[in-house]
Coordinates of C-alpha atoms and ligand atoms in Angstrom, one line a residue:
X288 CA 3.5 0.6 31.6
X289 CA 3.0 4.0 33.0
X290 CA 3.6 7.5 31.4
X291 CA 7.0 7.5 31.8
X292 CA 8.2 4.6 30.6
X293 CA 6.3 5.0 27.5
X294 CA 8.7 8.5 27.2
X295 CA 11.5 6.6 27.3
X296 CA 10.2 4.4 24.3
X297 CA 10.3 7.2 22.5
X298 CA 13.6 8.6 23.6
X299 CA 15.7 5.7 22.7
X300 CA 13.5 5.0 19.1
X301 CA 16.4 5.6 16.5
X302 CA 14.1 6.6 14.1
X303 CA 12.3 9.4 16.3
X304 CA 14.2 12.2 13.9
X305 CA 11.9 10.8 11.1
X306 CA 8.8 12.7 12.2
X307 CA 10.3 16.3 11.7
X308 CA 10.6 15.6 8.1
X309 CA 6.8 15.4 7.9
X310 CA 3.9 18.2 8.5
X311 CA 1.6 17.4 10.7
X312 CA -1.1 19.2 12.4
X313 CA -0.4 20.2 16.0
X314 CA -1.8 18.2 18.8
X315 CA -3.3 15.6 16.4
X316 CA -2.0 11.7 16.0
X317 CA -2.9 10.4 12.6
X318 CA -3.4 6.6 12.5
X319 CA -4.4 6.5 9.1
X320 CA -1.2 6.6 7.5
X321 CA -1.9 3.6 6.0
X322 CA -4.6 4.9 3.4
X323 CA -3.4 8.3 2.7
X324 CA 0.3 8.7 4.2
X325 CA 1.0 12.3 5.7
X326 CA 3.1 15.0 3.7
X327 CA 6.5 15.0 3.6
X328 CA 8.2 18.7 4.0
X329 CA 10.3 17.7 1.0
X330 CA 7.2 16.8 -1.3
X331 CA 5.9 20.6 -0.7
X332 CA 8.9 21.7 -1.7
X333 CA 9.5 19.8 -4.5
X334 CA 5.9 20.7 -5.4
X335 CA 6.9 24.1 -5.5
X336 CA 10.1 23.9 -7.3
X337 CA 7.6 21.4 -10.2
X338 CA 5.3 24.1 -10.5
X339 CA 7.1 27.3 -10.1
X340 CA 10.2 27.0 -11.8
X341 CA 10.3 23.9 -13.6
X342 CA 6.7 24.3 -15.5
X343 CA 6.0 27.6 -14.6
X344 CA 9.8 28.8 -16.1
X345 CA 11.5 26.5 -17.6
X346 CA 8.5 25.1 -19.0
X347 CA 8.3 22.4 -22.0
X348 CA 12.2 22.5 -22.0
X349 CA 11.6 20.5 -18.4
X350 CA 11.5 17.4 -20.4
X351 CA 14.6 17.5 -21.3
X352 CA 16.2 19.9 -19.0
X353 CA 14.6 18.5 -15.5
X354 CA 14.7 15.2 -16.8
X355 CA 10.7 14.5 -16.9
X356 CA 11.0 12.2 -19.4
X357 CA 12.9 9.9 -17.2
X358 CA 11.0 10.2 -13.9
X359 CA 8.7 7.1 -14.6
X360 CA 12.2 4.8 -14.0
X361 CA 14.0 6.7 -11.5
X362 CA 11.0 6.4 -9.3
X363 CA 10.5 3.0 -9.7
X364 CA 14.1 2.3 -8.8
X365 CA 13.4 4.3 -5.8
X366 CA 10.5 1.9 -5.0
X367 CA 12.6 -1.0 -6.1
X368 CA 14.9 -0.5 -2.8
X369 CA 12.2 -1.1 -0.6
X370 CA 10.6 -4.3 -2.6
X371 CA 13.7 -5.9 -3.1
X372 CA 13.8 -5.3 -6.7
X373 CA 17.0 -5.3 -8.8
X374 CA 17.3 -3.1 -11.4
X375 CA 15.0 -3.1 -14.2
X376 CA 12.2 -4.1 -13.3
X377 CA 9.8 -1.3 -11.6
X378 CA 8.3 1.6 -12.9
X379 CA 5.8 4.1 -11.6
X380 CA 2.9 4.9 -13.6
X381 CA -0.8 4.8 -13.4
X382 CA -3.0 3.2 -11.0
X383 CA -3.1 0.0 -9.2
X384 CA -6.0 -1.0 -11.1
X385 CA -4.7 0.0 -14.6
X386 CA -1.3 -1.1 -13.8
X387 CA -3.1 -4.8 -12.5
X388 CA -5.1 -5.4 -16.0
X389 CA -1.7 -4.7 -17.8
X390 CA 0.0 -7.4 -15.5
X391 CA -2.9 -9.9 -15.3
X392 CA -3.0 -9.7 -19.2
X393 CA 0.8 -10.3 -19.5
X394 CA 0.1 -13.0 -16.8
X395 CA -2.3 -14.8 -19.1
X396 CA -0.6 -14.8 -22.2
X397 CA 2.3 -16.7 -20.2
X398 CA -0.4 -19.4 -19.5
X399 CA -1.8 -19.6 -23.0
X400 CA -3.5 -23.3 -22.1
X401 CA -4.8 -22.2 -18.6
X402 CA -7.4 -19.9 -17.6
X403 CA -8.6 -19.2 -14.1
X404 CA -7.3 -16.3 -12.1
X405 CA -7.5 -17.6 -8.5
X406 CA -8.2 -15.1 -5.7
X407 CA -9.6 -14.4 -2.2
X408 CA -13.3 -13.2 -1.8
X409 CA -12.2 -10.5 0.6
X410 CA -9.4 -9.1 -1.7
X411 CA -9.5 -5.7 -2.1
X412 CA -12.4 -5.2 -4.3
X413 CA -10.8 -3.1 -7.2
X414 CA -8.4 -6.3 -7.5
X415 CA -11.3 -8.5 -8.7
X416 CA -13.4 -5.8 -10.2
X417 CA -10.0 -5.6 -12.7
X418 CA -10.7 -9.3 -13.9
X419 CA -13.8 -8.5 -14.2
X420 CA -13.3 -6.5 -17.2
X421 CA -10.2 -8.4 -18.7
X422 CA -13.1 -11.3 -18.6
X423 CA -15.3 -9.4 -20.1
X424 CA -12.9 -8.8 -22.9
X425 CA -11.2 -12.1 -23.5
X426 CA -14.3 -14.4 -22.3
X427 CA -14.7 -17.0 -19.9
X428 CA -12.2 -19.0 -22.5
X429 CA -9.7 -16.9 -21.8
X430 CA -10.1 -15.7 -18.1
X431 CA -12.1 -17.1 -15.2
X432 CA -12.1 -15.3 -11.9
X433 CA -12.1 -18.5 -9.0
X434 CA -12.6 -16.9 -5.5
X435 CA -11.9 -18.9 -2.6
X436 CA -12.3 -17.8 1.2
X437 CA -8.4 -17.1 2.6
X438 CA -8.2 -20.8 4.2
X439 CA -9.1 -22.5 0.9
X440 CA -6.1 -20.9 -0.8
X441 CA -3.7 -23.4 -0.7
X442 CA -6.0 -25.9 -1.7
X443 CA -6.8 -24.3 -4.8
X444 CA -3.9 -23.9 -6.0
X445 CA -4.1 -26.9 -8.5
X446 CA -2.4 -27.1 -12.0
X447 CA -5.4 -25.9 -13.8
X448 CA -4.6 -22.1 -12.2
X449 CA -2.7 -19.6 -14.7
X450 CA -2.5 -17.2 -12.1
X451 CA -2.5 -16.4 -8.2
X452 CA -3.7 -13.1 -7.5
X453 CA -3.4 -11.8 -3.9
X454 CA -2.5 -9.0 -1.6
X455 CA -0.1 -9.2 1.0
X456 CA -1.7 -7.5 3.6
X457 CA -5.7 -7.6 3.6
X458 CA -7.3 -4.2 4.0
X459 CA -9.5 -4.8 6.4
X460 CA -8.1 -7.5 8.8
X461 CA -4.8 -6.8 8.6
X462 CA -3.4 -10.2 8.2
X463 CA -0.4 -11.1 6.3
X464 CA 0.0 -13.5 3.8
X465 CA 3.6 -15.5 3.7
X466 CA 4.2 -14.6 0.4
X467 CA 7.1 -16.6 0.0
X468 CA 5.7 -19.7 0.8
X469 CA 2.7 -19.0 -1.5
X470 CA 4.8 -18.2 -4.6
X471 CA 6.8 -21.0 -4.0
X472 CA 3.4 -23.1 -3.8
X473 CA 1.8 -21.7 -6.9
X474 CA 5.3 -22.2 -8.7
X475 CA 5.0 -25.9 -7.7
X476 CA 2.0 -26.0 -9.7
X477 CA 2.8 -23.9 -12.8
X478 CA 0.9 -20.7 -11.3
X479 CA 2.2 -17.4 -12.3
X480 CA 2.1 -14.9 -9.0
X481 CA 0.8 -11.5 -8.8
X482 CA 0.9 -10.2 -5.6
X483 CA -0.6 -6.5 -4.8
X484 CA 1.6 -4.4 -2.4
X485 CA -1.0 -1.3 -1.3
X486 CA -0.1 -2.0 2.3
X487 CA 3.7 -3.7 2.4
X488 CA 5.0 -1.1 0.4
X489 CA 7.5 1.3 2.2
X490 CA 6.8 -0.7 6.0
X491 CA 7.1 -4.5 5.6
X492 CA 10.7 -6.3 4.3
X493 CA 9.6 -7.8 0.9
X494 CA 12.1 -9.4 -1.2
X495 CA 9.9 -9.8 -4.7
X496 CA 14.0 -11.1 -6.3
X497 CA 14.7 -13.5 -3.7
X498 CA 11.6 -15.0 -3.4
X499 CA 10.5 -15.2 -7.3
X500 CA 7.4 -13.0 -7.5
X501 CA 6.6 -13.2 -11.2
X502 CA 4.5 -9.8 -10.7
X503 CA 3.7 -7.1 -8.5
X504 CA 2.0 -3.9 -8.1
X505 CA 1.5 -1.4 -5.3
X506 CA 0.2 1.9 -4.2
X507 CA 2.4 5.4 -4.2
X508 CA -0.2 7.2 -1.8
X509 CA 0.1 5.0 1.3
X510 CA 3.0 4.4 3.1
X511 CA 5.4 5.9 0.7
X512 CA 3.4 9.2 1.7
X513 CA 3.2 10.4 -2.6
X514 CA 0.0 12.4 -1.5
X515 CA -3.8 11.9 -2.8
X516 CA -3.8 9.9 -6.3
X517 CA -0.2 9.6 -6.2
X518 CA 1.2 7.0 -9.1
X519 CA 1.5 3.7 -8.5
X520 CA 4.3 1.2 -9.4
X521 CA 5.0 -2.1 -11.0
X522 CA 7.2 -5.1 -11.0
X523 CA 7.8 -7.3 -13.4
X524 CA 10.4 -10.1 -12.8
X525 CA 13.5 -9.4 -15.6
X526 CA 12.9 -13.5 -16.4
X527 CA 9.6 -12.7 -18.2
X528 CA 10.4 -8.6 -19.9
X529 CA 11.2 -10.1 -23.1
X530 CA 8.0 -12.6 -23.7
X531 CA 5.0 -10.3 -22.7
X532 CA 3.6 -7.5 -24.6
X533 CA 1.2 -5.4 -22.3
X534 CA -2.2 -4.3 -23.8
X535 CA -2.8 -0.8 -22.9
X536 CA -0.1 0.3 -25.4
X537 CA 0.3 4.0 -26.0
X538 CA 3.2 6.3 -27.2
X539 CA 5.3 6.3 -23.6
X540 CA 5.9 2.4 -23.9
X541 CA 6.9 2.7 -27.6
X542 CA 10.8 1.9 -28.7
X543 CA 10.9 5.8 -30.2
X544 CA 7.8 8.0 -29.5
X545 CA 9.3 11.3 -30.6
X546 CA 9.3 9.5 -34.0
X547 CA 5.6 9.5 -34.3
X548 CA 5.5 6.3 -36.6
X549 CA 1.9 4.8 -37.0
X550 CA 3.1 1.2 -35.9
X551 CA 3.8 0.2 -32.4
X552 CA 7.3 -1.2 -31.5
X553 CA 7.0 -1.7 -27.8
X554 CA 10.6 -0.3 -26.1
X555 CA 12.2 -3.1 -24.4
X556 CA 12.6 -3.6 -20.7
X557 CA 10.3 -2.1 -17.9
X558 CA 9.1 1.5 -19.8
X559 CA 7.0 -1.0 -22.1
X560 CA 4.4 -0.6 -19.5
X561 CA 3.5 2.9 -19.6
X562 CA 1.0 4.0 -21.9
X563 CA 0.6 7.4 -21.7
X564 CA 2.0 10.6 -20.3
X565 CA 3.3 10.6 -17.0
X566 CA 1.9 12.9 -14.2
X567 CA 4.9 14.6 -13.6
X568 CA 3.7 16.8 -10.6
X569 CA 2.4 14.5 -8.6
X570 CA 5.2 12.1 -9.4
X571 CA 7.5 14.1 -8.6
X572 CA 6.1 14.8 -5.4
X573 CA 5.9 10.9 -4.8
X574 CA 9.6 11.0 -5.7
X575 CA 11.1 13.5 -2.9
X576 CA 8.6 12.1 -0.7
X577 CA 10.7 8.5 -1.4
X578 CA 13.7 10.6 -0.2
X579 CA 12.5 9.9 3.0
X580 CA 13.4 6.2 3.3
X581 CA 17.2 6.7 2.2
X582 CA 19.8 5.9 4.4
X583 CA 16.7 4.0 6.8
X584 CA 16.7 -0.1 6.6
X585 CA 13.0 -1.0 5.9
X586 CA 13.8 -4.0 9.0
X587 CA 14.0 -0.7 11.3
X588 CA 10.6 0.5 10.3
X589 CA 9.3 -2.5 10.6
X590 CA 10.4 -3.6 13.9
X591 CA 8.9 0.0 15.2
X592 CA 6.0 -0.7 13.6
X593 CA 5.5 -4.0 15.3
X594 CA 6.4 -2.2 19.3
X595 CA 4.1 0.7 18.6
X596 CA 1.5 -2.5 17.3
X597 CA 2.3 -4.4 20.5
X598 CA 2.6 -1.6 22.7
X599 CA -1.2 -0.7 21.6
X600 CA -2.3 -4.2 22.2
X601 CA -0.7 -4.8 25.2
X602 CA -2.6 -1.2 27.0
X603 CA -6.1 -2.4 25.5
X604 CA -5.3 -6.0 27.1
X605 CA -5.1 -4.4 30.7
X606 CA -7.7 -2.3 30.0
X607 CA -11.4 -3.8 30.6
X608 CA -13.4 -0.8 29.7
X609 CA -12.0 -2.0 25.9
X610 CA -13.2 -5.5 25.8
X611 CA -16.1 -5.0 23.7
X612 CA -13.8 -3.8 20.5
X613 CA -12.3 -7.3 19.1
X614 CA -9.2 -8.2 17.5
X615 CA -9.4 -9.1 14.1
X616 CA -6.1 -8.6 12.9
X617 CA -4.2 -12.0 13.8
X618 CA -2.5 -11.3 17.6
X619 CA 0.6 -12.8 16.0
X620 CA 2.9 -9.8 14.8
X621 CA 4.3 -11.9 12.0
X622 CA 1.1 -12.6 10.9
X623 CA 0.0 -9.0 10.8
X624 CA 1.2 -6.3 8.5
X625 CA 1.5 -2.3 10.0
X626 CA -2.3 -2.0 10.8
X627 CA -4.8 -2.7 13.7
X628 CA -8.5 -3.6 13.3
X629 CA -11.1 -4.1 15.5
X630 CA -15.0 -4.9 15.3
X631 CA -17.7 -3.2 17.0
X632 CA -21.6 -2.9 16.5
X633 CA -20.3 1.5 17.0
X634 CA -17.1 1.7 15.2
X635 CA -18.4 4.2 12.6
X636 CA -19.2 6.0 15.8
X637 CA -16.2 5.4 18.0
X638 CA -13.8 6.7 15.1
X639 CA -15.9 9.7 14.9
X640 CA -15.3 10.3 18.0
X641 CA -11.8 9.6 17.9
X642 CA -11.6 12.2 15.1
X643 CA -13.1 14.6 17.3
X644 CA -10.7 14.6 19.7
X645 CA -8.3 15.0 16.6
X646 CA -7.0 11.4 16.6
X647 CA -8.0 10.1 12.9
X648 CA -8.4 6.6 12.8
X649 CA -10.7 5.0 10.4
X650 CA -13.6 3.2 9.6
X651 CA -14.3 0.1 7.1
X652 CA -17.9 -1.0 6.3
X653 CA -19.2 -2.3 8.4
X654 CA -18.3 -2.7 11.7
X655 CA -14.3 -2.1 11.6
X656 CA -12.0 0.5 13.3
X657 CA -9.1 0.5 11.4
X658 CA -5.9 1.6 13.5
X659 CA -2.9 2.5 10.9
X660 CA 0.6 2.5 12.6
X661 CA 3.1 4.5 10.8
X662 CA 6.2 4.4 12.1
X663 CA 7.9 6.8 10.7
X664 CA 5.2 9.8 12.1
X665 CA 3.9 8.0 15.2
X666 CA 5.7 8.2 18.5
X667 CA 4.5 5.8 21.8
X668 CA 3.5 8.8 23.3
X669 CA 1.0 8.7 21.0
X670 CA -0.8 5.2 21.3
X671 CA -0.4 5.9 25.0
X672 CA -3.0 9.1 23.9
X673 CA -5.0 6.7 21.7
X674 CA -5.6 4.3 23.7
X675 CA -6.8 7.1 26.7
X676 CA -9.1 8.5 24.2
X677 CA -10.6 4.8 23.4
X678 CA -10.8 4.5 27.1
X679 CA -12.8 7.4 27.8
X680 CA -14.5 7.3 24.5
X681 CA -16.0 3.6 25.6
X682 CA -16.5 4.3 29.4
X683 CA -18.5 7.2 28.9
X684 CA -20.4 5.6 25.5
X685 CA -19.0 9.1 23.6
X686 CA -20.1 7.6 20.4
X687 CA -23.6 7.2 21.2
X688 CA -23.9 10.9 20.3
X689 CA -26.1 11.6 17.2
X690 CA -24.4 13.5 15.2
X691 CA -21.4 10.3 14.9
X692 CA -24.0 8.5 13.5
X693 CA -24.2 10.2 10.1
X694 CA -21.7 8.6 7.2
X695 CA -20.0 10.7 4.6
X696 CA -19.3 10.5 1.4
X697 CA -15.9 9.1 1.9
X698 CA -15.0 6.9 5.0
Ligands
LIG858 C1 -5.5 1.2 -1.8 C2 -5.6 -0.1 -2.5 C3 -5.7 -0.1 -3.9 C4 -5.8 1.2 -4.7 O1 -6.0 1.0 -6.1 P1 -5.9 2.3 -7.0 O2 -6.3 1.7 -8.3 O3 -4.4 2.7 -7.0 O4 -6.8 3.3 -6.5 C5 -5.6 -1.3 -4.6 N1 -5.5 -2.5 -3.9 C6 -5.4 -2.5 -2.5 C7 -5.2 -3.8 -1.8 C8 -5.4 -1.3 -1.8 O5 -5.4 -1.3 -0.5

């Protein structure tokens, strides 16, 4: 592929529109969409609308007036488009951690006569940390974490399991579960499902309805672009609303909260599970930000994401200077959700360097580069550019500089 043809990629893309409805920086590519998504021009101005006129004027009339009260739902039927989620059965609120110890607590008081929460070691950390605590509060009686390694899963899943709790798309690796098959599995053996979304969400076709998902739970920061600490959402499958009763209850879940009574009546349907005030300013901002994906199929998105994936592959294949970085991710686009990792004794170094020549990748302890695709910002131009960099960046050994050396804070 030479320079031209990778113009024309870009050219006929139908969704190369999609990138002037974003700021970015000049003459920087950002491949790190996937763990804080760039900012939409309508989130700023919706941020400025929230704060100037709508709290700053109107003030607390906005609750009624602009609605706020409301905004937990309509966002999560926003979210429910692109999840494949009928009506009903999202809402946005919280964390995925907080919102994950609400569902795994639901999730076990479904399974009253099992116990053991059945995971992957390498799941996202905060994932197990979560049963973690709800152990530590119901006792091994009540809740068991089992971790298996990602090939033992199926095996596991035995009749003793109350609950299957994975992510789609593994942080790190990249590779994709089939989470249809899986729930189907787990449902074979009487296992409740809760899968966590933090990289599917808003770039992979899911279809939590279609294929049964009892729960789910996913990030508002990522590839729906809400901005730093953005809510998250979750989904809980209309066939269980009416038989679980989430524990972190609190006065936005309750049936009337504006009548102050000192019992709780949990509300019925999907608002049960907030607890307490929403964030509206940064929810809001998630919310024009989800503006973005209307009138765009989430097949489109994907199938961009998957040629800017293979077009990246395919220029480090012919390339021997880039040998030494490894595939981890699964070389199977199916098998792969919308990011790119590859080991290296330097990678802490080489993304430094990357960044220094104003293409942010990232870096996961302790020897992954992390390549994000985002398909809505990204053009082929610019893995044609990335992969150059990389090229250079290896040839010459830029990272052996010292000052890439030296970890922050925050990777
Ligand atoms: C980013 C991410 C989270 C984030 O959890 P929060 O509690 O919202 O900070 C959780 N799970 C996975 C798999 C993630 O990638």
């Amino acid at each position: 592929m030479n320079h031209r043809q990778i113009l024309d990629l870009d050219k006929e893309d139908p969704l190369a529109e999609k990138r002037q409805e974003f700021y970015l920086p000049e003459n920087t590519i950002y491949l790190d969409g996937n763990s804080l998504g760039p900012l939409p021009v309508r989130a700023g101005t919706r941020a400025q609308q929230l704060i100037g006129q709508e709290w700053g004027r109107d003030l607390i009339t906005s609750w009624n007036v602009h609605n706020w009260i409301d905004m937990p739902v309509e966002v999560g039927e926003k979210i429910a488009k692109l999840i494949g989620a009928g009506n009903g059965q999202v809402v946005c609120c919280d964390s995925i951690s907080i919102n994950l110890f609400k569902l795994l607590a639901c999730a076990l008081q479904l399974q009253a006569d099992r116990r053991l929460v059945l995971s992957q070691t390498d799941n996202f950390p905060t994932d197990l940390y979560v049963v973690d605590g709800l152990n530590q509060l119901l006792g091994d009686e009540a809740c068991k974490l089992q971790l298996v390694a990602e090939d033992a899963i199926e095996d596991a899943l035995q009749n003793d399991v109350a609950v299957l709790l994975l992510t789609q798309v593994n942080f790190r690796s990249g590779k994709k579960h089939d989470m249809q098959r899986l729930t189907d599995l787990a449902h074979q053996h009487g296992i409740l499902v809760i899968w966590d979304l933090a990289h599917s969400a808003g770039v992979l076709p899911i279809q939590l309805d279609n294929w049964n998902v009892d729960f789910a739970v996913g990030c508002g920061y990522k590839y729906l672009n809400g901005g730093p600490g953005a809510p998250a959402f979750l989904y809980v499958a209309e066939r269980h609303l009416e038989y679980v009763t989430q524990p972190l209850k609190g006065w936005m879940g309750h049936e009337s909260p504006f009548n102050f009574t000192s019992s709780y009546i949990a509300t019925k349907g999907i608002s049960q599970f907030l607890s307490g005030t929403p964030p509206i300013i940064s929810m809001g901002v998630l919310d024009a930000a989800l503006d973005i994906f209307a009138g765009t199929e989430i097949e489109k998105i994907s199938a961009k994401s998957i040629a800017l994936s293979e077009l990246f592959l395919t220029l480090m294949e012919q390339n021997k200077e880039l040998t030494d970085l490894k595939l981890l991710s699964p070389r199977d686009a199916n098998r792969r959700g919308s990011q790119l990792a590859f080991t290296h004794a330097s990678a802490f170094a080489i993304c430094q360097a990357l960044i220094e020549q104003n293409i942010i990748a990232d870096f996961r302890s302790p020897d992954i580069l992390r390549i994000g695709i985002s398909p809505l910002i990204l053009r082929f131009e610019d893995i044609w550019l990335s992969v150059q960099a990389l090229t250079e960046i290896m040839q010459k050994r830029l990272y052996e500089k010292a000052s890439y050396q030296q970890k922050k804070q925050v990777t």
